[in-house]
Short mmCIF file of C-alpha atoms in Angstrom, two decimals:
data_model
loop_
_atom_site.label_atom_id
_atom_site.label_comp_id
_atom_site.label_asym_id
_atom_site.label_seq_id
_atom_site.Cartn_x
_atom_site.Cartn_y
_atom_site.Cartn_z
CA MET A 1 -30.24 -74.37 -21.92
CA ASN A 2 -30.82 -74.36 -18.10
CA TRP A 3 -30.14 -71.80 -15.18
CA LYS A 4 -28.00 -74.37 -13.15
CA GLN A 5 -25.39 -74.53 -15.94
CA LEU A 6 -25.82 -71.07 -17.25
CA LEU A 7 -24.99 -69.69 -13.62
CA SER A 8 -21.48 -70.78 -12.81
CA SER A 9 -18.81 -69.38 -10.53
CA ARG A 10 -15.95 -70.87 -12.52
CA ARG A 11 -13.48 -68.17 -13.27
CA TRP A 12 -11.50 -67.68 -16.49
CA GLY A 13 -7.97 -69.03 -16.23
CA THR A 14 -8.64 -70.78 -13.00
CA GLU A 15 -9.70 -74.28 -11.95
CA GLU A 16 -13.38 -74.94 -11.61
CA ARG A 17 -14.45 -74.21 -7.93
CA PRO A 18 -17.28 -75.77 -5.90
CA ILE A 19 -20.75 -74.01 -5.44
CA GLN A 20 -20.16 -71.56 -2.54
CA ASP A 21 -22.11 -70.93 0.52
CA VAL A 22 -24.41 -68.42 -0.82
CA LEU A 23 -24.73 -66.74 2.66
CA GLN A 24 -21.00 -65.45 2.52
CA ALA A 25 -20.43 -61.78 2.72
CA ARG A 26 -19.16 -61.45 -0.91
CA SER A 27 -20.08 -63.71 -3.53
CA GLU A 28 -17.87 -64.52 -6.80
CA PHE A 29 -20.26 -62.44 -8.74
CA GLN A 30 -19.94 -59.31 -6.36
CA ARG A 31 -16.10 -60.00 -6.74
CA ASP A 32 -16.55 -59.54 -10.46
CA TYR A 33 -18.21 -56.08 -9.96
CA ASP A 34 -15.46 -54.98 -7.43
CA ARG A 35 -12.63 -55.96 -9.82
CA LEU A 36 -14.37 -54.02 -12.62
CA ILE A 37 -14.92 -50.88 -10.63
CA PHE A 38 -11.34 -50.66 -9.29
CA SER A 39 -9.78 -51.23 -12.68
CA SER A 40 -7.80 -48.83 -14.86
CA PRO A 41 -9.86 -49.61 -18.21
CA PHE A 42 -13.07 -48.75 -16.19
CA ARG A 43 -11.68 -45.64 -14.74
CA ARG A 44 -10.62 -44.47 -18.09
CA LEU A 45 -14.11 -44.34 -19.17
CA GLN A 46 -14.56 -41.02 -17.36
CA ASN A 47 -12.72 -39.49 -20.26
CA LYS A 48 -14.52 -41.23 -23.07
CA THR A 49 -17.43 -39.54 -24.88
CA GLN A 50 -20.89 -41.01 -24.44
CA VAL A 51 -22.73 -38.72 -26.67
CA PHE A 52 -21.87 -35.10 -26.02
CA PRO A 53 -18.19 -33.66 -26.13
CA LEU A 54 -16.17 -33.61 -23.05
CA PRO A 55 -15.27 -31.85 -21.05
CA GLY A 56 -17.65 -28.75 -20.63
CA VAL A 57 -19.04 -26.22 -18.06
CA VAL A 58 -22.17 -28.25 -18.09
CA PHE A 59 -22.18 -31.79 -16.81
CA VAL A 60 -23.16 -34.40 -19.50
CA HIS A 61 -22.71 -38.07 -19.04
CA ASN A 62 -19.58 -39.77 -20.04
CA ARG A 63 -18.90 -43.58 -20.53
CA LEU A 64 -18.03 -43.98 -16.85
CA THR A 65 -21.27 -42.26 -15.61
CA HIS A 66 -23.35 -44.01 -17.96
CA SER A 67 -21.85 -47.50 -17.06
CA LEU A 68 -22.44 -46.88 -13.51
CA GLU A 69 -26.28 -46.01 -14.10
CA VAL A 70 -26.68 -48.93 -16.51
CA ALA A 71 -25.23 -51.20 -13.75
CA SER A 72 -27.72 -49.77 -11.25
CA VAL A 73 -30.59 -50.60 -13.53
CA GLY A 74 -29.24 -53.91 -14.57
CA ARG A 75 -29.16 -54.79 -10.71
CA SER A 76 -32.82 -53.92 -10.31
CA LEU A 77 -33.81 -55.96 -13.43
CA GLY A 78 -32.09 -58.94 -12.13
CA LEU A 79 -33.46 -58.57 -8.54
CA LEU A 80 -36.95 -58.08 -9.94
CA PHE A 81 -36.73 -61.19 -12.13
CA TYR A 82 -35.51 -63.24 -9.08
CA SER A 83 -38.39 -61.98 -6.98
CA HIS A 84 -40.86 -63.09 -9.72
CA LEU A 85 -39.02 -66.52 -9.73
CA LYS A 86 -39.04 -66.77 -5.85
CA LYS A 87 -42.75 -65.74 -5.69
CA ASP A 88 -43.57 -68.40 -8.25
CA ASN A 89 -41.41 -71.00 -6.64
CA PRO A 90 -40.47 -70.49 -2.93
CA GLU A 91 -38.15 -73.37 -3.22
CA ILE A 92 -36.26 -72.00 -6.04
CA ASP A 93 -32.95 -71.44 -4.17
CA LYS A 94 -32.63 -75.17 -3.26
CA GLU A 95 -32.94 -76.09 -6.85
CA THR A 96 -30.82 -73.24 -8.35
CA PRO A 97 -28.73 -71.38 -5.59
CA PHE A 98 -27.04 -68.81 -7.97
CA LEU A 99 -30.52 -67.47 -9.32
CA GLN A 100 -30.37 -65.12 -6.19
CA GLU A 101 -27.15 -63.64 -7.66
CA VAL A 102 -28.62 -62.67 -11.02
CA GLY A 103 -28.78 -58.86 -9.83
CA ASN A 104 -25.08 -58.92 -9.03
CA ILE A 105 -24.21 -60.81 -12.25
CA VAL A 106 -26.07 -58.47 -14.54
CA SER A 107 -24.62 -55.34 -12.64
CA ALA A 108 -21.18 -56.65 -13.13
CA ALA A 109 -21.78 -57.20 -16.78
CA CYS A 110 -23.38 -53.81 -17.32
CA LEU A 111 -20.33 -52.09 -15.62
CA SER A 112 -18.06 -53.80 -18.31
CA HIS A 113 -20.60 -53.34 -21.24
CA ASP A 114 -18.63 -50.25 -22.77
CA LEU A 115 -15.12 -51.12 -21.55
CA GLY A 116 -14.01 -51.91 -25.13
CA ASN A 117 -15.27 -48.75 -26.80
CA PRO A 118 -12.70 -46.44 -28.12
CA ALA A 119 -12.50 -42.77 -27.77
CA PHE A 120 -15.06 -40.34 -29.31
CA GLY A 121 -17.93 -42.83 -29.13
CA HIS A 122 -19.04 -44.67 -32.15
CA SER A 123 -17.09 -42.37 -34.22
CA GLY A 124 -13.95 -43.97 -32.85
CA GLU A 125 -15.16 -47.48 -34.10
CA ALA A 126 -16.07 -46.23 -37.48
CA ALA A 127 -12.51 -44.39 -37.67
CA ILE A 128 -10.71 -47.68 -36.94
CA SER A 129 -12.90 -49.61 -39.49
CA SER A 130 -12.53 -47.02 -42.15
CA TYR A 131 -8.65 -46.99 -41.95
CA PHE A 132 -8.79 -50.52 -43.25
CA THR A 133 -11.91 -50.22 -45.70
CA ASP A 134 -11.08 -46.78 -47.33
CA GLY A 135 -7.81 -45.69 -45.94
CA LYS A 136 -4.09 -46.71 -46.08
CA GLY A 137 -4.98 -49.93 -44.12
CA ARG A 138 -6.28 -51.46 -47.31
CA GLU A 139 -2.91 -52.54 -48.31
CA TYR A 140 -2.96 -55.05 -45.38
CA LYS A 141 -5.79 -57.11 -46.82
CA ASP A 142 -3.83 -59.81 -48.44
CA MET A 143 -1.45 -60.04 -45.16
CA VAL A 144 -4.22 -61.57 -43.09
CA THR A 145 -7.05 -64.22 -43.30
CA LYS A 146 -10.51 -63.50 -44.57
CA GLU A 147 -11.85 -63.90 -40.93
CA GLU A 148 -9.19 -61.51 -39.64
CA TRP A 149 -9.89 -58.91 -42.27
CA GLU A 150 -13.48 -58.81 -41.32
CA ASP A 151 -12.41 -58.19 -37.53
CA LEU A 152 -10.43 -55.23 -38.87
CA THR A 153 -12.69 -53.81 -41.31
CA HIS A 154 -15.68 -53.96 -38.75
CA PHE A 155 -14.02 -52.93 -35.39
CA GLU A 156 -16.61 -53.72 -32.51
CA GLY A 157 -16.38 -52.32 -29.11
CA ASN A 158 -18.40 -55.40 -27.74
CA ALA A 159 -15.61 -57.75 -29.05
CA ASN A 160 -12.99 -55.53 -27.66
CA ALA A 161 -14.31 -55.75 -24.24
CA LEU A 162 -14.22 -59.49 -24.11
CA ARG A 163 -10.49 -59.11 -25.38
CA ILE A 164 -9.63 -56.57 -22.59
CA LEU A 165 -11.14 -58.90 -19.88
CA THR A 166 -9.37 -62.19 -21.00
CA HIS A 167 -6.23 -61.42 -23.04
CA ALA A 168 -2.81 -62.05 -21.33
CA PHE A 169 -1.37 -58.57 -21.73
CA ASN A 170 2.41 -58.44 -21.08
CA GLY A 171 3.27 -57.84 -17.44
CA LYS A 172 -0.46 -58.21 -16.48
CA ASP A 173 -2.11 -61.17 -14.98
CA PRO A 174 -2.19 -63.83 -17.67
CA LYS A 175 -5.76 -64.73 -16.69
CA GLY A 176 -6.90 -61.37 -17.62
CA PHE A 177 -9.59 -59.97 -15.03
CA SER A 178 -10.30 -63.74 -14.15
CA LEU A 179 -14.02 -63.12 -14.09
CA THR A 180 -16.52 -65.76 -13.86
CA TYR A 181 -17.75 -67.53 -17.08
CA THR A 182 -21.33 -66.23 -16.43
CA THR A 183 -20.42 -62.66 -16.27
CA LEU A 184 -18.12 -62.85 -19.51
CA ALA A 185 -21.02 -64.58 -21.46
CA SER A 186 -23.36 -61.98 -20.20
CA ILE A 187 -21.60 -59.10 -21.88
CA VAL A 188 -21.47 -60.75 -25.44
CA LYS A 189 -24.48 -59.23 -27.03
CA TYR A 190 -23.54 -60.77 -30.54
CA PRO A 191 -22.21 -64.26 -29.94
CA CYS A 192 -20.46 -64.71 -33.23
CA ALA A 193 -17.33 -63.75 -35.14
CA ALA A 194 -17.19 -60.87 -37.43
CA ILE A 195 -17.27 -63.23 -40.53
CA ASP A 196 -20.43 -64.71 -39.26
CA GLY A 197 -22.23 -61.43 -38.45
CA HIS A 198 -24.89 -59.63 -40.34
CA VAL A 199 -27.11 -62.61 -41.05
CA LYS A 200 -30.59 -61.73 -41.99
CA GLY A 201 -33.51 -62.61 -39.84
CA ILE A 202 -31.66 -63.17 -36.59
CA HIS A 203 -32.04 -60.49 -33.91
CA HIS A 204 -28.51 -60.62 -32.43
CA ARG A 205 -26.53 -60.67 -35.67
CA LYS A 206 -26.38 -56.78 -36.01
CA LYS A 207 -22.91 -56.86 -35.21
CA TYR A 208 -20.45 -59.42 -33.61
CA GLY A 209 -19.08 -60.52 -30.13
CA PHE A 210 -15.56 -61.65 -30.52
CA PHE A 211 -12.42 -61.17 -32.60
CA GLU A 212 -10.66 -64.28 -34.12
CA SER A 213 -8.11 -63.96 -31.46
CA GLU A 214 -10.80 -64.69 -28.78
CA ARG A 215 -12.84 -67.28 -30.77
CA GLU A 216 -11.40 -70.08 -28.68
CA THR A 217 -11.89 -68.16 -25.51
CA PHE A 218 -15.57 -67.61 -26.12
CA GLU A 219 -16.13 -71.13 -27.30
CA GLU A 220 -14.88 -72.45 -24.10
CA VAL A 221 -17.03 -70.24 -22.11
CA ALA A 222 -19.96 -71.26 -24.20
CA ALA A 223 -19.24 -75.03 -23.82
CA HIS A 224 -18.86 -74.83 -20.04
CA LEU A 225 -22.23 -72.88 -19.82
CA GLY A 226 -24.23 -74.97 -22.19
CA LEU A 227 -24.96 -72.15 -24.76
CA LYS A 228 -26.72 -73.52 -27.77
CA ARG A 229 -25.32 -73.21 -31.28
CA ASP A 230 -27.47 -71.01 -33.48
CA PRO A 231 -29.62 -73.40 -35.71
CA ASN A 232 -29.60 -70.71 -38.45
CA GLN A 233 -25.77 -70.13 -38.28
CA PRO A 234 -23.91 -73.23 -36.85
CA ALA A 235 -20.67 -71.14 -36.15
CA ALA A 236 -22.44 -68.81 -33.96
CA PHE A 237 -24.42 -69.21 -30.66
CA VAL A 238 -27.66 -68.06 -29.27
CA ARG A 239 -27.24 -65.46 -26.36
CA HIS A 240 -26.71 -66.16 -22.80
CA PRO A 241 -30.16 -65.19 -21.42
CA LEU A 242 -28.74 -62.67 -19.08
CA VAL A 243 -27.54 -60.69 -22.12
CA TYR A 244 -31.04 -59.39 -22.62
CA LEU A 245 -31.14 -57.84 -19.22
CA VAL A 246 -27.78 -56.23 -19.67
CA GLU A 247 -29.08 -54.86 -23.25
CA ALA A 248 -32.28 -53.63 -21.77
CA ALA A 249 -30.46 -51.75 -18.91
CA ASP A 250 -28.28 -50.08 -21.55
CA ASP A 251 -31.37 -49.17 -23.75
CA ILE A 252 -33.43 -47.83 -20.71
CA CYS A 253 -30.55 -45.51 -19.58
CA TYR A 254 -29.66 -44.01 -22.85
CA ASN A 255 -33.08 -43.57 -24.01
CA ILE A 256 -33.96 -41.60 -20.89
CA ILE A 257 -30.83 -39.98 -19.91
CA ASP A 258 -29.60 -38.47 -23.16
CA LEU A 259 -32.86 -36.47 -23.00
CA GLU A 260 -31.66 -35.19 -19.52
CA ASP A 261 -28.26 -34.06 -20.88
CA ALA A 262 -29.92 -32.52 -24.02
CA HIS A 263 -32.06 -30.39 -21.60
CA HIS A 264 -28.96 -29.22 -19.73
CA LEU A 265 -27.32 -28.26 -22.96
CA LYS A 266 -30.51 -26.36 -23.98
CA ILE A 267 -31.03 -28.69 -26.97
CA LEU A 268 -34.37 -29.60 -25.72
CA SER A 269 -36.81 -27.69 -23.63
CA TYR A 270 -38.06 -28.66 -20.24
CA GLU A 271 -41.69 -28.94 -21.84
CA LYS A 272 -40.45 -31.15 -24.60
CA VAL A 273 -38.73 -33.64 -22.33
CA LYS A 274 -41.75 -33.65 -20.17
CA GLU A 275 -43.85 -34.55 -23.16
CA LEU A 276 -41.72 -37.27 -24.31
CA LEU A 277 -41.33 -38.79 -20.76
CA LEU A 278 -44.86 -38.48 -19.30
CA PRO A 279 -46.37 -41.26 -21.18
CA LEU A 280 -43.61 -43.67 -19.59
CA CYS A 281 -44.41 -42.58 -16.14
CA GLY A 282 -47.61 -44.40 -15.42
CA ASP A 283 -48.63 -42.06 -12.51
CA GLU A 284 -51.73 -40.17 -12.87
CA ASN A 285 -51.01 -37.69 -9.83
CA LEU A 286 -47.43 -36.82 -11.43
CA GLU A 287 -48.70 -33.63 -13.03
CA SER A 288 -49.73 -32.20 -9.67
CA ARG A 289 -46.27 -33.49 -8.01
CA LEU A 290 -44.34 -31.67 -10.89
CA GLU A 291 -46.18 -28.43 -10.14
CA GLY A 292 -45.31 -28.58 -6.84
CA LEU A 293 -41.43 -28.62 -7.72
CA LYS A 294 -40.02 -25.15 -8.49
CA ASP A 295 -36.76 -26.51 -9.51
CA THR A 296 -36.53 -27.73 -13.00
CA GLY A 297 -33.74 -30.12 -12.41
CA SER A 298 -35.78 -31.85 -9.61
CA ARG A 299 -38.87 -32.21 -11.92
CA LEU A 300 -36.54 -33.96 -14.68
CA ALA A 301 -35.12 -36.12 -12.04
CA LEU A 302 -38.72 -37.16 -11.05
CA LEU A 303 -39.66 -37.78 -14.68
CA ARG A 304 -36.65 -39.73 -15.20
CA SER A 305 -36.98 -42.00 -12.16
CA LYS A 306 -40.52 -42.66 -12.93
CA ALA A 307 -39.80 -43.62 -16.57
CA ILE A 308 -36.90 -45.72 -15.69
CA ASN A 309 -39.12 -47.53 -12.98
CA THR A 310 -41.83 -48.20 -15.55
CA LEU A 311 -39.37 -49.64 -18.19
CA THR A 312 -37.45 -51.69 -15.62
CA GLN A 313 -40.53 -53.23 -14.15
CA GLY A 314 -41.98 -54.03 -17.69
CA CYS A 315 -38.77 -55.63 -18.91
CA ALA A 316 -38.39 -57.81 -15.65
CA LYS A 317 -41.85 -58.92 -16.17
CA VAL A 318 -41.35 -59.91 -19.94
CA PHE A 319 -38.08 -61.60 -18.96
CA PHE A 320 -39.93 -63.85 -16.28
CA GLN A 321 -42.89 -64.56 -18.29
CA GLU A 322 -40.97 -65.48 -21.49
CA GLN A 323 -38.32 -67.34 -19.43
CA GLU A 324 -38.62 -70.57 -21.65
CA LYS A 325 -37.98 -68.59 -24.80
CA PHE A 326 -34.74 -67.19 -23.43
CA LEU A 327 -33.61 -70.61 -22.32
CA ALA A 328 -34.51 -71.95 -25.62
CA GLY A 329 -32.88 -69.18 -27.54
CA THR A 330 -35.86 -68.34 -29.53
CA PHE A 331 -36.71 -64.88 -28.28
CA ASP A 332 -36.09 -62.84 -31.33
CA LYS A 333 -36.07 -59.05 -30.35
CA PRO A 334 -34.84 -56.82 -27.50
CA LEU A 335 -36.70 -56.74 -24.28
CA MET A 336 -37.77 -53.04 -24.78
CA ASP A 337 -39.58 -54.08 -28.01
CA ALA A 338 -41.72 -56.51 -26.13
CA LEU A 339 -43.36 -54.01 -23.76
CA ASP A 340 -46.95 -52.85 -24.01
CA THR A 341 -47.73 -51.22 -27.45
CA ASP A 342 -48.17 -47.57 -25.92
CA ILE A 343 -44.75 -47.79 -24.18
CA VAL A 344 -43.08 -49.02 -27.39
CA GLN A 345 -44.73 -46.17 -29.34
CA ALA A 346 -43.63 -43.68 -26.64
CA LEU A 347 -40.02 -44.90 -26.93
CA GLN A 348 -40.16 -44.74 -30.76
CA LYS A 349 -41.14 -41.05 -30.41
CA ILE A 350 -37.95 -40.43 -28.16
CA ASN A 351 -35.74 -42.18 -30.63
CA THR A 352 -37.13 -40.08 -33.52
CA VAL A 353 -36.49 -36.94 -31.52
CA SER A 354 -33.01 -38.27 -30.29
CA VAL A 355 -31.74 -38.87 -33.81
CA LYS A 356 -32.94 -35.57 -35.23
CA LYS A 357 -32.12 -33.28 -32.40
CA ILE A 358 -29.51 -34.97 -30.10
CA TYR A 359 -27.31 -37.42 -32.19
CA ASN A 360 -27.08 -34.72 -35.12
CA ALA A 361 -26.74 -31.80 -32.93
CA PRO A 362 -23.69 -29.54 -34.25
CA ALA A 363 -21.57 -30.09 -31.16
CA VAL A 364 -22.01 -34.01 -31.38
CA VAL A 365 -21.31 -34.04 -35.14
CA GLN A 366 -18.29 -31.93 -34.75
CA ILE A 367 -16.62 -34.13 -32.14
CA GLU A 368 -17.46 -37.20 -34.19
CA ILE A 369 -15.64 -35.50 -37.14
CA ALA A 370 -12.63 -34.52 -35.04
CA GLY A 371 -12.44 -37.98 -33.45
CA PHE A 372 -12.54 -39.76 -36.76
CA LYS A 373 -9.59 -37.43 -38.01
CA VAL A 374 -7.57 -37.98 -34.83
CA MET A 375 -8.18 -41.85 -34.47
CA ASN A 376 -7.29 -42.36 -38.32
CA ALA A 377 -4.29 -40.12 -37.99
CA LEU A 378 -2.86 -42.15 -35.16
CA LEU A 379 -3.33 -45.48 -37.05
CA GLU A 380 -1.68 -44.10 -40.11
CA GLU A 381 1.39 -43.45 -38.13
CA LEU A 382 1.44 -46.36 -35.77
CA ILE A 383 0.42 -49.51 -37.78
CA PRO A 384 2.88 -49.16 -40.60
CA ALA A 385 5.86 -48.50 -38.28
CA TYR A 386 4.85 -51.35 -35.96
CA LEU A 387 4.51 -53.86 -38.99
CA LYS A 388 7.88 -53.02 -40.50
CA LYS A 389 10.74 -55.52 -39.89
CA ASN A 390 13.51 -52.95 -41.19
CA ARG A 391 12.52 -49.74 -39.55
CA SER A 392 13.89 -46.37 -40.37
CA LEU A 393 14.95 -44.32 -37.31
CA PHE A 394 11.71 -42.56 -37.51
CA ASP A 395 9.63 -45.62 -37.67
CA GLN A 396 11.67 -46.91 -34.54
CA LYS A 397 10.71 -43.84 -32.59
CA VAL A 398 6.98 -44.40 -33.68
CA ALA A 399 6.92 -48.10 -32.74
CA ALA A 400 8.50 -47.20 -29.43
CA LEU A 401 5.37 -45.35 -28.50
CA ILE A 402 3.47 -48.56 -28.30
CA PRO A 403 3.48 -49.49 -24.37
CA GLU A 404 5.08 -52.66 -23.35
CA GLN A 405 1.83 -54.10 -22.21
CA PHE A 406 0.54 -54.08 -25.71
CA ALA A 407 3.81 -55.14 -27.33
CA THR A 408 4.17 -58.47 -29.18
CA ASN A 409 6.78 -60.80 -30.49
CA SER A 410 4.62 -62.36 -33.03
CA GLU A 411 5.55 -62.08 -36.76
CA ASN A 412 1.85 -62.52 -37.60
CA PRO A 413 0.70 -59.24 -39.27
CA TYR A 414 -2.84 -59.60 -37.62
CA ASP A 415 -1.20 -60.02 -34.11
CA ARG A 416 0.80 -56.93 -34.73
CA VAL A 417 -2.18 -54.85 -35.91
CA ARG A 418 -4.20 -56.04 -33.04
CA ALA A 419 -1.42 -54.78 -30.67
CA VAL A 420 -1.74 -51.26 -32.12
CA LEU A 421 -5.46 -51.34 -31.85
CA ASP A 422 -5.20 -52.46 -28.22
CA PHE A 423 -3.29 -49.31 -27.57
CA VAL A 424 -5.35 -46.97 -29.58
CA SER A 425 -8.63 -48.20 -28.61
CA GLY A 426 -7.82 -47.98 -24.83
CA MET A 427 -6.99 -44.33 -25.33
CA THR A 428 -9.26 -41.57 -23.61
CA ASP A 429 -10.36 -38.87 -25.73
CA ILE A 430 -8.12 -36.26 -24.12
CA TYR A 431 -4.94 -38.69 -24.36
CA ALA A 432 -5.96 -39.26 -28.22
CA VAL A 433 -6.04 -35.69 -28.93
CA ASP A 434 -2.81 -34.94 -26.98
CA LEU A 435 -0.74 -37.68 -28.73
CA TYR A 436 -2.15 -36.67 -32.19
CA ARG A 437 -0.90 -33.12 -31.63
CA LYS A 438 2.41 -34.19 -30.41
CA MET A 439 2.90 -36.72 -33.24
CA LYS A 440 1.83 -33.90 -35.83
CA GLY A 441 4.06 -31.24 -34.37
CA ILE A 442 1.16 -29.28 -33.46
CA SER A 443 2.31 -29.08 -29.83
CA ILE A 444 5.66 -30.16 -28.28
CA ALA A 445 6.01 -32.74 -25.60
CA SER A 446 7.53 -31.38 -22.23
CA LEU A 447 8.86 -33.38 -19.17
CA ASP A 448 6.57 -31.67 -16.80
#
């Protein structure tokens, strides 16, 4: 693969455009960022759980604040990589003009990396999948293809993000968000379909990156950008190199920020957070600076900024030094795992504490259980009603809850189920709970 082809300003659903004047006020990739940040799916992230329950009297991160911070770190990673390139080759802009846009591309991709995640975090994904694997949705297995069934039984937020950005929803722009091909490719962490996922020995096969409904979409993007087929799985692709920067930005943020939130909620002490973050800070004078700050919040902010800086600098350096492997599609692990041994060990300690103390904290587990029940209950009502051809009066009322933008005239069961999943996966935590209560008769709808 090569950067000149990988960095393209061509937009999904539009004719290919010529290379722009890079000195113009707003590049195509900055336009991607702006389109995303002003969009409804992005705004809804403010009421979607990141880790801790929402809302609360103590501020914790939601999907929106997390995405903004990931975009900030992603922009820094891209700019640092470009700075290394420019220093190594001062004529690089003449050879590949869009390389100076890498920061903008990565930040836009980071902004949308969680766009497809349903309410209640990963519990929402699990609830959707379990409806088909262990719930009443099992009866639909013989109504869809093997490939489509893999989609339904392994709901994936990353694949859902690509659908949101490219699908022609009713009444919406038929081009979707009309983002650049490069930004679209940069969000697909696992460039394969569900049926091709979970292949052993390949780093990016932990999950999958596009539904069957978007297979042709991604293949068109991949062909235009020159993404290589995976030699170990010909139906799949290797990652676009910038995916690694998007992934690193996400990893950096949740490893560090979750500790800060845990302290605010009194799950972890300041001393414990300091113990975990100090090895990442790389500043011999930091202890004295921390002692000079009386406010604990300011101390945490200093530790956080130093740790993020260390990880950002390190990841950008590895990405530059191993550039040929990324372009060849042979880099086989996350950027964070390629950092210096002492840094990796410090991150492993953070992960151990996070799993034990944060991700299994009572409040987190409770919201996951509640979210699981809510999402499953909504699907139990909506999917059967929407699939029926001869609907009872009750089923007609339930099916009428599906907004027009998600409705479909297709008789294909997969398309109809997908329409319901588009509706349910886009719900915020608050909306999902409210609809659940009303459908169950726990609360009664009013006109105000």
